[in-house]
XYZ file of C-alpha atoms in Angstrom:
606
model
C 94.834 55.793 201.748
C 97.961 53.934 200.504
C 98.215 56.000 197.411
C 97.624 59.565 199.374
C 100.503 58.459 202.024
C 102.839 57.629 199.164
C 102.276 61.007 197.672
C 103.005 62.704 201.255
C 106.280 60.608 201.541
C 107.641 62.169 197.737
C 106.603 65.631 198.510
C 108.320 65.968 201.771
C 111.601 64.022 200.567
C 111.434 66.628 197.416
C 111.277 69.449 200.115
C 113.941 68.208 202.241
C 116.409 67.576 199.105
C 115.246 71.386 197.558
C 116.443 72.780 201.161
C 119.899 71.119 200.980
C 120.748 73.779 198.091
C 119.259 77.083 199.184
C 116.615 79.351 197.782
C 115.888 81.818 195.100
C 116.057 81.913 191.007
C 118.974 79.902 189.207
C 120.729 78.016 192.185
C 121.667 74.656 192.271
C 119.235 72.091 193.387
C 120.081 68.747 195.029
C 118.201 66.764 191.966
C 117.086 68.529 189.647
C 117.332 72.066 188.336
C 114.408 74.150 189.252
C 114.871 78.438 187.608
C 111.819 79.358 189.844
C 111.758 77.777 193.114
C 110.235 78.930 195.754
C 106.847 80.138 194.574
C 105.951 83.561 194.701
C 104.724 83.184 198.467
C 108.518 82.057 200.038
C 109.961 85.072 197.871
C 107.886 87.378 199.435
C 107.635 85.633 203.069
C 111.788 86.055 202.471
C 111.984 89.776 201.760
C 109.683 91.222 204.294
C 111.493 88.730 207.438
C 114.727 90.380 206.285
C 113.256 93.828 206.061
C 112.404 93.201 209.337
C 115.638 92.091 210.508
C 117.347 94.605 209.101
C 114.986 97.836 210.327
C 115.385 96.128 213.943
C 119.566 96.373 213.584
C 118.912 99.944 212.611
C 116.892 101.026 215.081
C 118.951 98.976 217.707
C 121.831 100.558 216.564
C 120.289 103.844 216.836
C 119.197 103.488 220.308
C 122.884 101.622 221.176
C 124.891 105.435 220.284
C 122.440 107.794 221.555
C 123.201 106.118 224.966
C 126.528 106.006 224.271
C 126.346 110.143 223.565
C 124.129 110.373 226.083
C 126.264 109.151 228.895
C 129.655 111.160 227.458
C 131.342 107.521 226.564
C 134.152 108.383 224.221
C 137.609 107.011 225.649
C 136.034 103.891 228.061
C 133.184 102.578 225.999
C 131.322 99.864 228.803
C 129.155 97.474 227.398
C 126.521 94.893 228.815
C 125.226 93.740 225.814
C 126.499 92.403 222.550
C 125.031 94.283 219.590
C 125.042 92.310 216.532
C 125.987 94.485 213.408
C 127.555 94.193 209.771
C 130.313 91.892 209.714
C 133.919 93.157 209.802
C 136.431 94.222 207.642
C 139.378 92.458 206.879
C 142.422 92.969 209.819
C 145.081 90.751 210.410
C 146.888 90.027 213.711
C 150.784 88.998 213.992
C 149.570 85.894 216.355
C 146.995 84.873 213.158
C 149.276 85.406 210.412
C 146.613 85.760 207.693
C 146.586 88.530 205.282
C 143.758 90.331 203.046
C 143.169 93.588 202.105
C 140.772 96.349 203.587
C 139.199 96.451 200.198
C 135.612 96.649 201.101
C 133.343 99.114 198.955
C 132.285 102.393 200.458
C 129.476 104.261 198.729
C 130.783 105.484 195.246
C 134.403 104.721 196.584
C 136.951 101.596 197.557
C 139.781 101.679 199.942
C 143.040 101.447 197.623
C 145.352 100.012 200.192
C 146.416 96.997 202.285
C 145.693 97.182 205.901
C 147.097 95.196 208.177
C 147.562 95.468 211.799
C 150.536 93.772 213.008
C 150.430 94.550 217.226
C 147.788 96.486 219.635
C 148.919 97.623 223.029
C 147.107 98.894 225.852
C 147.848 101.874 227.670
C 146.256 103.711 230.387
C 144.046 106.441 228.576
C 143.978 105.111 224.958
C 144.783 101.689 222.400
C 147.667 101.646 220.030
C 147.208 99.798 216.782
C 150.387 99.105 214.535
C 149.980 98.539 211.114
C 152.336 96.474 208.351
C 154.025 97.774 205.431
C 153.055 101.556 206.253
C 155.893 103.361 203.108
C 152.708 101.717 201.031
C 150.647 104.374 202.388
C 150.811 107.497 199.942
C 149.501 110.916 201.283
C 146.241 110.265 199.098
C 145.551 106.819 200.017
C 146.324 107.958 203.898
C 143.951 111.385 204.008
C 141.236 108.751 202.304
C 142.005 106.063 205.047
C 141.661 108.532 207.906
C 138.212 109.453 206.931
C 137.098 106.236 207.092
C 138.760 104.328 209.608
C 136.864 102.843 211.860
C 137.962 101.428 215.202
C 135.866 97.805 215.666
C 135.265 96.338 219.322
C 134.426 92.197 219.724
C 132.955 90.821 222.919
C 134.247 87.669 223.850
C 133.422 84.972 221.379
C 131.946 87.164 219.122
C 132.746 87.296 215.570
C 130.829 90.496 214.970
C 131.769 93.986 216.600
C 129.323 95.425 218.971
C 130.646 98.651 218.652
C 132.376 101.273 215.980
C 133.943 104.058 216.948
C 135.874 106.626 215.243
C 139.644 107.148 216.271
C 141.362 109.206 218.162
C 144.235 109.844 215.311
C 145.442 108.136 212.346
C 148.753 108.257 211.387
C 149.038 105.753 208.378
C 152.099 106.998 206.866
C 153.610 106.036 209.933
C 151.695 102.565 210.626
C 150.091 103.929 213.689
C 146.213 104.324 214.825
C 144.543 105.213 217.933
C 141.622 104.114 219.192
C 139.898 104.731 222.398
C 140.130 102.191 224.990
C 137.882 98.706 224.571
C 136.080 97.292 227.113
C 137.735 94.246 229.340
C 138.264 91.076 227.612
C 137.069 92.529 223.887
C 138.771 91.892 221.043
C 139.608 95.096 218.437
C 140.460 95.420 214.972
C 139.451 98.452 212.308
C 136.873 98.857 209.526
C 134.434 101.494 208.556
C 130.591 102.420 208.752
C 129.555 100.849 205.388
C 130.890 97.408 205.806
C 129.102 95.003 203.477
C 130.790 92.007 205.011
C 133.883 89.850 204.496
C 132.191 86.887 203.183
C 132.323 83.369 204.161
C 135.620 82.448 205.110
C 137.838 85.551 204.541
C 137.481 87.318 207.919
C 140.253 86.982 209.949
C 139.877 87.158 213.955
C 140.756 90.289 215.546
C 143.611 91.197 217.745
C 143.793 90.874 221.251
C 145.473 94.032 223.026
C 149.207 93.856 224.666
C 148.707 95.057 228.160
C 151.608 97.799 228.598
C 152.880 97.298 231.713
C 154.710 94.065 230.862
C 155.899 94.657 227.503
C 158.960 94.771 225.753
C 158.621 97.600 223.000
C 161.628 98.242 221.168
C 165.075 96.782 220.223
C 168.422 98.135 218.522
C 171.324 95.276 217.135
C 174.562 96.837 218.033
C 176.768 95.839 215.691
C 180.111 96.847 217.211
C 179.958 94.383 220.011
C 177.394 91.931 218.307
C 174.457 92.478 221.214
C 170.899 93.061 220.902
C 169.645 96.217 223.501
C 165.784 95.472 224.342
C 163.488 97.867 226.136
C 161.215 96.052 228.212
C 158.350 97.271 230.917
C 157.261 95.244 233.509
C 161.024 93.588 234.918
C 160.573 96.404 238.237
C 164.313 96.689 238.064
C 165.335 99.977 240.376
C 166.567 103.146 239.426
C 170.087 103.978 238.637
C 171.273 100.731 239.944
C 172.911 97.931 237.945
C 171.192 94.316 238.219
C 172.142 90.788 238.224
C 172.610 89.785 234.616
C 173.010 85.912 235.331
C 169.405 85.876 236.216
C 167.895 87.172 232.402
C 168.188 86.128 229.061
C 167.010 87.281 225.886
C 164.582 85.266 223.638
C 164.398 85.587 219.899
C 161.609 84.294 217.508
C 158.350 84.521 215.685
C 155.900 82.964 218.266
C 156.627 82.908 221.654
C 154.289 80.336 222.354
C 155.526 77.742 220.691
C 159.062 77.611 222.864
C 160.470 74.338 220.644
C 161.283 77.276 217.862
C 162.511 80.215 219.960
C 166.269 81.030 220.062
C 167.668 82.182 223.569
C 170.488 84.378 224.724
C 172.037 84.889 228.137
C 171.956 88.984 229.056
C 175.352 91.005 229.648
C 174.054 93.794 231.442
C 170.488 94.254 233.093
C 169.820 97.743 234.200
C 165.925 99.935 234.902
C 164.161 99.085 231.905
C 167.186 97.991 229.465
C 168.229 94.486 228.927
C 171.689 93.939 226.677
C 172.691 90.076 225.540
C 174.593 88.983 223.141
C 173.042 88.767 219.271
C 172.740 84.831 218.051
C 174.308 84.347 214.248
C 171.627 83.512 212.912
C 169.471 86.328 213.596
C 171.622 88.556 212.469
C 171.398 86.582 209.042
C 167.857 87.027 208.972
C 168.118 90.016 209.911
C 169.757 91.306 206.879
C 167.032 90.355 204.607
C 165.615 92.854 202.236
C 163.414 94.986 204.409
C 159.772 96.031 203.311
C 159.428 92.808 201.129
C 157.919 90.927 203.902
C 154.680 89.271 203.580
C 154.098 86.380 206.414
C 155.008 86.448 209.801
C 157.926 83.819 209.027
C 159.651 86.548 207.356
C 158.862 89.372 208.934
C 162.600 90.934 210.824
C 162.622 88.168 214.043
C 161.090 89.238 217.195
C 162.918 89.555 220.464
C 161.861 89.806 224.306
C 163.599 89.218 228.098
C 162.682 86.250 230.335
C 163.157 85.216 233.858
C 165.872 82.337 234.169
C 163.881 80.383 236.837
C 161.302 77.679 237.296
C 157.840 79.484 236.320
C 159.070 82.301 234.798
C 157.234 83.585 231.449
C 158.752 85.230 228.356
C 157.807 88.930 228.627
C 155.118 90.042 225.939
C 156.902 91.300 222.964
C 156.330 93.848 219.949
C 159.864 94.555 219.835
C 161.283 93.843 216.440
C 165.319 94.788 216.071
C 166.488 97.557 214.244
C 169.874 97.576 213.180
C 172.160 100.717 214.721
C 174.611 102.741 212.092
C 177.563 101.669 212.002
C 179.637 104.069 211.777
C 183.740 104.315 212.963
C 185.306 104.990 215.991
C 188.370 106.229 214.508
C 187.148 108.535 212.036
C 186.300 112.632 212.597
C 182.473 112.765 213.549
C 179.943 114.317 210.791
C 178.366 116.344 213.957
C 180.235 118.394 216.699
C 177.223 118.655 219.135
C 173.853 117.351 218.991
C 170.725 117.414 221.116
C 168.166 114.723 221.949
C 165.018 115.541 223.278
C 161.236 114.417 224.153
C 158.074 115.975 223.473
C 154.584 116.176 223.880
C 152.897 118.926 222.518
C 155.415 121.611 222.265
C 155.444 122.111 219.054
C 154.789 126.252 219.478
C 158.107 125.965 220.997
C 160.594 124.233 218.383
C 161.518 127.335 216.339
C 162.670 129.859 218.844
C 164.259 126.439 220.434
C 166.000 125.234 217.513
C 167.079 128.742 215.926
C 168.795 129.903 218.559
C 170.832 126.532 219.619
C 171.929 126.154 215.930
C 173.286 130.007 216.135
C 175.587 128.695 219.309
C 176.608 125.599 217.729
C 174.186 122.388 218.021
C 174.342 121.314 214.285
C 171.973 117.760 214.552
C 168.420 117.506 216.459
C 167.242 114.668 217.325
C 163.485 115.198 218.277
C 161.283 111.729 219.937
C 157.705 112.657 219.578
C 155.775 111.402 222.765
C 152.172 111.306 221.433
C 151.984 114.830 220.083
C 148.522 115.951 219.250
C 149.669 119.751 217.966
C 151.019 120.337 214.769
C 154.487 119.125 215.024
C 155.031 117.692 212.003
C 154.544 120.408 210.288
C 156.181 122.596 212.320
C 159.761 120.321 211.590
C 158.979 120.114 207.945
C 159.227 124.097 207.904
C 162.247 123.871 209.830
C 164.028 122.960 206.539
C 167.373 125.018 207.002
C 168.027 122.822 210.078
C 168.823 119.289 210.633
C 166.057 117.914 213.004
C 164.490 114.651 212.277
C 161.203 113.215 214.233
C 160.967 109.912 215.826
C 158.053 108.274 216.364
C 158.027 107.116 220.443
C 154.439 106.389 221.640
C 156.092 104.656 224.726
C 154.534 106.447 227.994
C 156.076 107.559 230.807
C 160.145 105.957 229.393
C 162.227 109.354 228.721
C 164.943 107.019 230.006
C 164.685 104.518 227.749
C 164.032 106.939 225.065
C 166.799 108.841 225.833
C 169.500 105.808 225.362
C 167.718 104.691 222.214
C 168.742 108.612 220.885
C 172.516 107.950 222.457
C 172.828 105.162 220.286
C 171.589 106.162 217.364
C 173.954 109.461 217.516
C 176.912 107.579 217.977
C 177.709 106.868 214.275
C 177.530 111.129 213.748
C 177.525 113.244 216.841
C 180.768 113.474 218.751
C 178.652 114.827 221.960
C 175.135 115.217 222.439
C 173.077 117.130 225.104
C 170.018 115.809 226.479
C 167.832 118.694 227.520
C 164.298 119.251 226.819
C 162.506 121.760 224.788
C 161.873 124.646 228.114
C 165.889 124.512 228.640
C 168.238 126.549 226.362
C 172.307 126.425 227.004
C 173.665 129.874 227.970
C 177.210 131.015 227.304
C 177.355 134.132 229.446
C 180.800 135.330 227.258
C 179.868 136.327 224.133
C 182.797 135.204 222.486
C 182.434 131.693 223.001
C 180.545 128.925 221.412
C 179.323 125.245 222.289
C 182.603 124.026 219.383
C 185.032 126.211 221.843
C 183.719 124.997 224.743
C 183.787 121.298 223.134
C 187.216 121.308 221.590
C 188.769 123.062 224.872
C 187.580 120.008 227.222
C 188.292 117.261 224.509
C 192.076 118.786 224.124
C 192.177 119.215 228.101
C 191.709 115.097 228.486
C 190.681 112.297 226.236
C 189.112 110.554 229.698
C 186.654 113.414 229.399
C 183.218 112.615 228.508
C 180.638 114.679 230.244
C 180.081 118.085 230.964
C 177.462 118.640 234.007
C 175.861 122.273 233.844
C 173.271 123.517 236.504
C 170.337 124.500 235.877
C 168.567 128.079 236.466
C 164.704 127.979 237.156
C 162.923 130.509 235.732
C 159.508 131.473 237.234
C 156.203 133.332 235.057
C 157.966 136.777 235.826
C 154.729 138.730 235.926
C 152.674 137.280 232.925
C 149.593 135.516 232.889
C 149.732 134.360 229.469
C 152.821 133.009 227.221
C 155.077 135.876 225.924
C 154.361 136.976 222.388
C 158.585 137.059 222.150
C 159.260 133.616 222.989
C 160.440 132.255 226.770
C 163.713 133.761 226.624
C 162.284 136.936 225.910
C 159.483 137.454 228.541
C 160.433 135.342 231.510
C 163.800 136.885 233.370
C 162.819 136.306 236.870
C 164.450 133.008 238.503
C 165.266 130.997 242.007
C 168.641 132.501 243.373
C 169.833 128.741 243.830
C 170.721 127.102 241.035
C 168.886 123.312 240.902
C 170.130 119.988 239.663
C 172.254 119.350 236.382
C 171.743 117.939 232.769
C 174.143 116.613 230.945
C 176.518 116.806 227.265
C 177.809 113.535 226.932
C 180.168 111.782 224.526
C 177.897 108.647 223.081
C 181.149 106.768 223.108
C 181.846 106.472 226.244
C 178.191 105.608 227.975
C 178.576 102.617 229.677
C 177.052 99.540 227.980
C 173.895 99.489 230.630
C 172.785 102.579 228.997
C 171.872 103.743 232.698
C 170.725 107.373 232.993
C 168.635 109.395 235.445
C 167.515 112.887 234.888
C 169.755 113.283 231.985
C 173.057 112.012 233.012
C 174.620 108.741 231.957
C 176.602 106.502 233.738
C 180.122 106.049 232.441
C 182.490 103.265 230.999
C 185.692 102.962 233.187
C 188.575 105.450 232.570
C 185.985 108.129 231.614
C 184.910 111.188 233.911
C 182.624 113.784 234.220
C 183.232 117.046 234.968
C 181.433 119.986 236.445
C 181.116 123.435 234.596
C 181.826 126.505 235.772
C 178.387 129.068 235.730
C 180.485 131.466 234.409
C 181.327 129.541 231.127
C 177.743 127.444 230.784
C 174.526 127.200 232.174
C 170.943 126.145 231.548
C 168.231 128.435 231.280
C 164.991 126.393 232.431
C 162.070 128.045 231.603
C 160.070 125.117 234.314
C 157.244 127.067 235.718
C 155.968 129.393 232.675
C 152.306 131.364 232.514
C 149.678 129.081 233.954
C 148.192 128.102 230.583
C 151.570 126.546 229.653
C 152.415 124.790 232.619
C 148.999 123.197 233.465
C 149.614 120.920 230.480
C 152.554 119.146 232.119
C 149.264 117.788 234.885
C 148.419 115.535 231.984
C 151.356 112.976 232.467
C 155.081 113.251 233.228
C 157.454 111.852 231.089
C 160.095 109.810 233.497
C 160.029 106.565 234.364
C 160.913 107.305 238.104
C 158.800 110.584 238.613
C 155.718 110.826 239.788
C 152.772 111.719 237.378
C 151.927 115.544 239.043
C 148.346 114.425 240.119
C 149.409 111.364 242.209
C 149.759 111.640 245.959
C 153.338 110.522 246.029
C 156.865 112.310 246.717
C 154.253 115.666 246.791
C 157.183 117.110 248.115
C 159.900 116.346 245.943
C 162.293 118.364 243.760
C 160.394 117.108 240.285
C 157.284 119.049 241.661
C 156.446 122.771 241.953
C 156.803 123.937 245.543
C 153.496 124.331 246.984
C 151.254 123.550 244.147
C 150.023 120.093 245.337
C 148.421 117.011 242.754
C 145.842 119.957 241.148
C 146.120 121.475 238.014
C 144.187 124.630 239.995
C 146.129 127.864 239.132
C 147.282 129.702 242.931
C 145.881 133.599 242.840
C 149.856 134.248 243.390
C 151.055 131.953 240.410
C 152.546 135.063 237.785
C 154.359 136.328 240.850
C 156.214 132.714 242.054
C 159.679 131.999 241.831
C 161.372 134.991 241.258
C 164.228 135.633 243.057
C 166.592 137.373 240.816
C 166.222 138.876 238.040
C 168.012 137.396 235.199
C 168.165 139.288 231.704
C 171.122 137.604 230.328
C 170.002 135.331 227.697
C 167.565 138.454 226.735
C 169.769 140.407 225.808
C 172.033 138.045 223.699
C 168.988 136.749 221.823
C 168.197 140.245 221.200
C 171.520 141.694 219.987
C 171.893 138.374 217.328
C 168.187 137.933 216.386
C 166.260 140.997 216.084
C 165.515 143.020 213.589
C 167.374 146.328 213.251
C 164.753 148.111 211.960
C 161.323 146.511 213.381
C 162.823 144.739 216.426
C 160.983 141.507 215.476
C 162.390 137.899 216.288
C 162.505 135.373 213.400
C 160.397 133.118 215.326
């Protein structure tokens, strides 16, 4: 009995040391070395449990997307259940400061770029990913990506995603991905369907979202006065009205959590959603380092963000990295008599007739911010080649303030004035003879204390049509309101006062400088607001200003920003083609006609 107990005692020792080093042919054994261990039973026994494992995942997984097609979840996936799956790809978050590369193999192909995601924010219908280092992306290496992106959603304490999803665009050349929105409290990074796993330590932890309404989302260094501008949601400043600076400051750093390494800044003006303080030295060294080298987070271009000066106050969220503004000189002639700034979403149908026929009165620069266009834009500039328009990237919702001081201060260095009008407004010069550089050089020689020029607006109504006119807006709509409505604004960048304040398109003023109003029979705006139905149903899906009410909200119903009578639904009235017309108005018309069409055919170049 002694002998058979002794026998038990070595085999079950010799089991417990094989286990230490794993299973299957040609591992290492604690002890000895052992080619076939296992037996032929374990090998088996090990194959069909993860056969089994892996035809449950599948069929799981299966049943996990039919619901989700079955119940029309796209944009708010809602889970109640974490669904294990293949383990993510690599991602890397600015809080983790890791890096890796989305290298994983897809069948008969490998991705053959970096990825790395460097800030998510949340917004109200959709997630915004930013991605590092995107001028590595070529055109190949981006279609390829954009295939097989994969948007990748983590429950809480999960290190596997319970969901994939495909995007809603991918803009890699640009650093820019959208995803639909994740569920509350999940995590979110990117991958693709074949994922074979990132291996034992070499996953990195995804990123957890920026919530958008407290956020600060972009910065300029101003150079000519040493400040740093920030734009920043969430301080509920009010409109057009200057706040107290003493109580803000602006923080600079890398982590904002760690406050022993953050670098802070008192604020010299505090106005609506713009925050200006004074630039420390040393950022501005930093600053100057070799862009697009950058590999960790300790030298990536500092980050900067607006705090409370109180006890209890937080330091605002922060993607916001500084961009240094032209330089430029005051005292030299201006590259660019008149420019334009403008936002967009989706109007991309309307840029050439637009653009063509400002550049035939004078506008020689365009600056165009792109407000989460979905229509083909891009393209649509790139064929405007004979013009000088650029694109800016400006995902920021609902800040057309904001947006349009970032465009004032990055025409300073080149533009001399710029108009801020958007893309249903064309400038009229009712006397042929004259042209935006008259009109310019006659109110600059008049005064050098100058620096606006307010022009009223003229609201066109659908004149009749049902659908948009084949000829363009200035061609089929000539019916308008007798009274003319509220002004925009040309402005010399200049002279804006250093709070940046504006409000439906006019900018406050430094002392010394003045506006003046223009006479209707020398300039006016053309505003093409309420076109055929199947145009101006698309403004329903969001306005653009800060301060104005989105057009399905029940709030100001009656105010000037909203179509009289309509209501919060996008529901077409039987009377719509017939609205607003008051006078007919064939000016422009017939100006764009006797410089544009063809002699022989009659056909406009757009």
């Amino acid at each position: 009995m002694k002998d058979h107990r002794r026998k038990l005692q070595q085999q079950q020792h010799q089991q417990r040391g094989d286990l230490v080093g794993g299973a299957g042919a040609g591992v290492a054994w604690k002890g000895k070395s052992h080619p076939g261990a296992g037996g032929g039973w374990g090998r088996s026994s090990s194959f069909w449990c993860k056969a089994t494992v892996v035809f449950c995942c599948l069929l799981l997984s299966t049943f996990t997307f039919s619901a989700f097609r079955l119940f029309g979840v796209s944009l708010h996936p809602v889970l109640a259940a974490t669904w294990q799956q293949a383990p993510v790809l690599h991602a890397i978050s600015s809080s983790v400061g890791g890096s890796s590369e989305l290298s994983d193999r897809l069948p008969g192909r490998r991705f053959p770029f970096p990825l790395r995601i460097y800030h998510a924010v949340t917004f109200p219908d959709q997630l915004l990913l930013f991605l590092g280092h995107p001028s590595l992306f070529t055109s190949s290496t981006a279609e390829a990506g954009a295939l097989f992106i994969r948007c990748l959603y983590f429950p809480p304490s999960s290190s596997r995603p319970s969901v994939r999803l495909p995007p809603s665009s991918v803009d890699l050349p640009h650093g820019m991905v959208r995803c639909p929105l994740q569920p509350r409290g999940f995590l979110v990074s990117l991958g693709n369907d074949n994922s074979v796993g990132a291996g034992p330590g070499r996953a990195v932890p995804p990123v957890r979202p920026q919530q958008w309404d407290s956020l600060a989302y972009e910065s300029l260094l101003d150079g000519r006065d040493n400040s740093t501008i920030v734009f920043v949601k969430g301080l509920n400043l009010r409109p057009e009205r200057l706040s107290d600076a003493s109580r803000f400051e602006c923080v600079f750093g890398w982590d904002f959590a760690h406050p022993r390494y953050l670098i802070t800044s008192n604020a010299l003006t505090v106005a609506q959603e713009i925050v200006r303080c004074r630039t420390p030295l040393s950022v501005l060294r930093r600053h100057s380092a070799r862009p697009g080298a950058v590999e960790s987070p300790a030298k990536l271009p500092v980050m900067v963000s607006v705090k409370a000066i109180g006890k209890g106050a937080h330091v605002v969220p922060s993607v916001a990295r500084p961009v240094l503004l032209p330089a430029g000189s005051r005292r030299r002639r201006m590259k660019h008599r008149m420019c334009v700034c403008t936002m967009v979403r989706n109007q991309a149908r309307f840029l050439a007739e637009w653009i063509t026929y400002h550049a035939r009165i004078g506008v020689e620069r365009w600056f165009i911010y792109d407000n989460n266009s979905e229509d083909s834009i891009e393209q649509v500039i790139r064929g405007m080649g004979n013009y000088n328009v650029t694109r800016h990237l400006w995902p920021w919702v609902k800040t057309q303030e904001a947006g349009f001081a970032h465009c004032a201060l990055r025409a300073r260095a080149s533009c001399e004035w710029v108009g801020f009008i958007d893309v249903d407004e064309f400038l009229y010069l009712p006397v042929p003879e004259l042209s935006l550089h008259v009109v310019l050089k006659n109110y600059s020689s008049v005064s050098s204390s100058i620096a606006e020029l307010r022009t009223v607006c003229h609201t066109f109504g659908p004149s009749g049509h049902r659908m948009a006119p084949r000829g363009g807006v200035t061609m089929g709509y000539t019916c308008r309101m007798a009274a003319p409505e509220r002004h925009k604004s040309i402005v010399r960048p200049e002279a804006l006062s250093p709070s940046l304040i504006n409000v439906v398109h006019h900018f406050h003023l430094k002392d010394g400088f003045q506006y003046v109003n223009m006479d209707r029979g020398i300039m006016v705006i053309n505003h093409y607001k309420y076109q055929a139905w199947e145009v101006f149903k698309e403004k329903f899906y969001r306005r653009v200003a800060t301060y104005v009410a989105d057009w399905q909200d029940e709030e100001n119903v009656g105010s000037k920003d909203r179509a009289p009578g309509l209501g919060t639904k996008a529901v077409e009235p039987p009377d719509w083609p017939n609205r607003f017309c008051e006078v007919s108005d064939t000016g422009l018309r017939d100006r764009v006609l006797r410089i544009f069409a063809d002699s022989s055919t009659g056909q406009l170049p757009w």
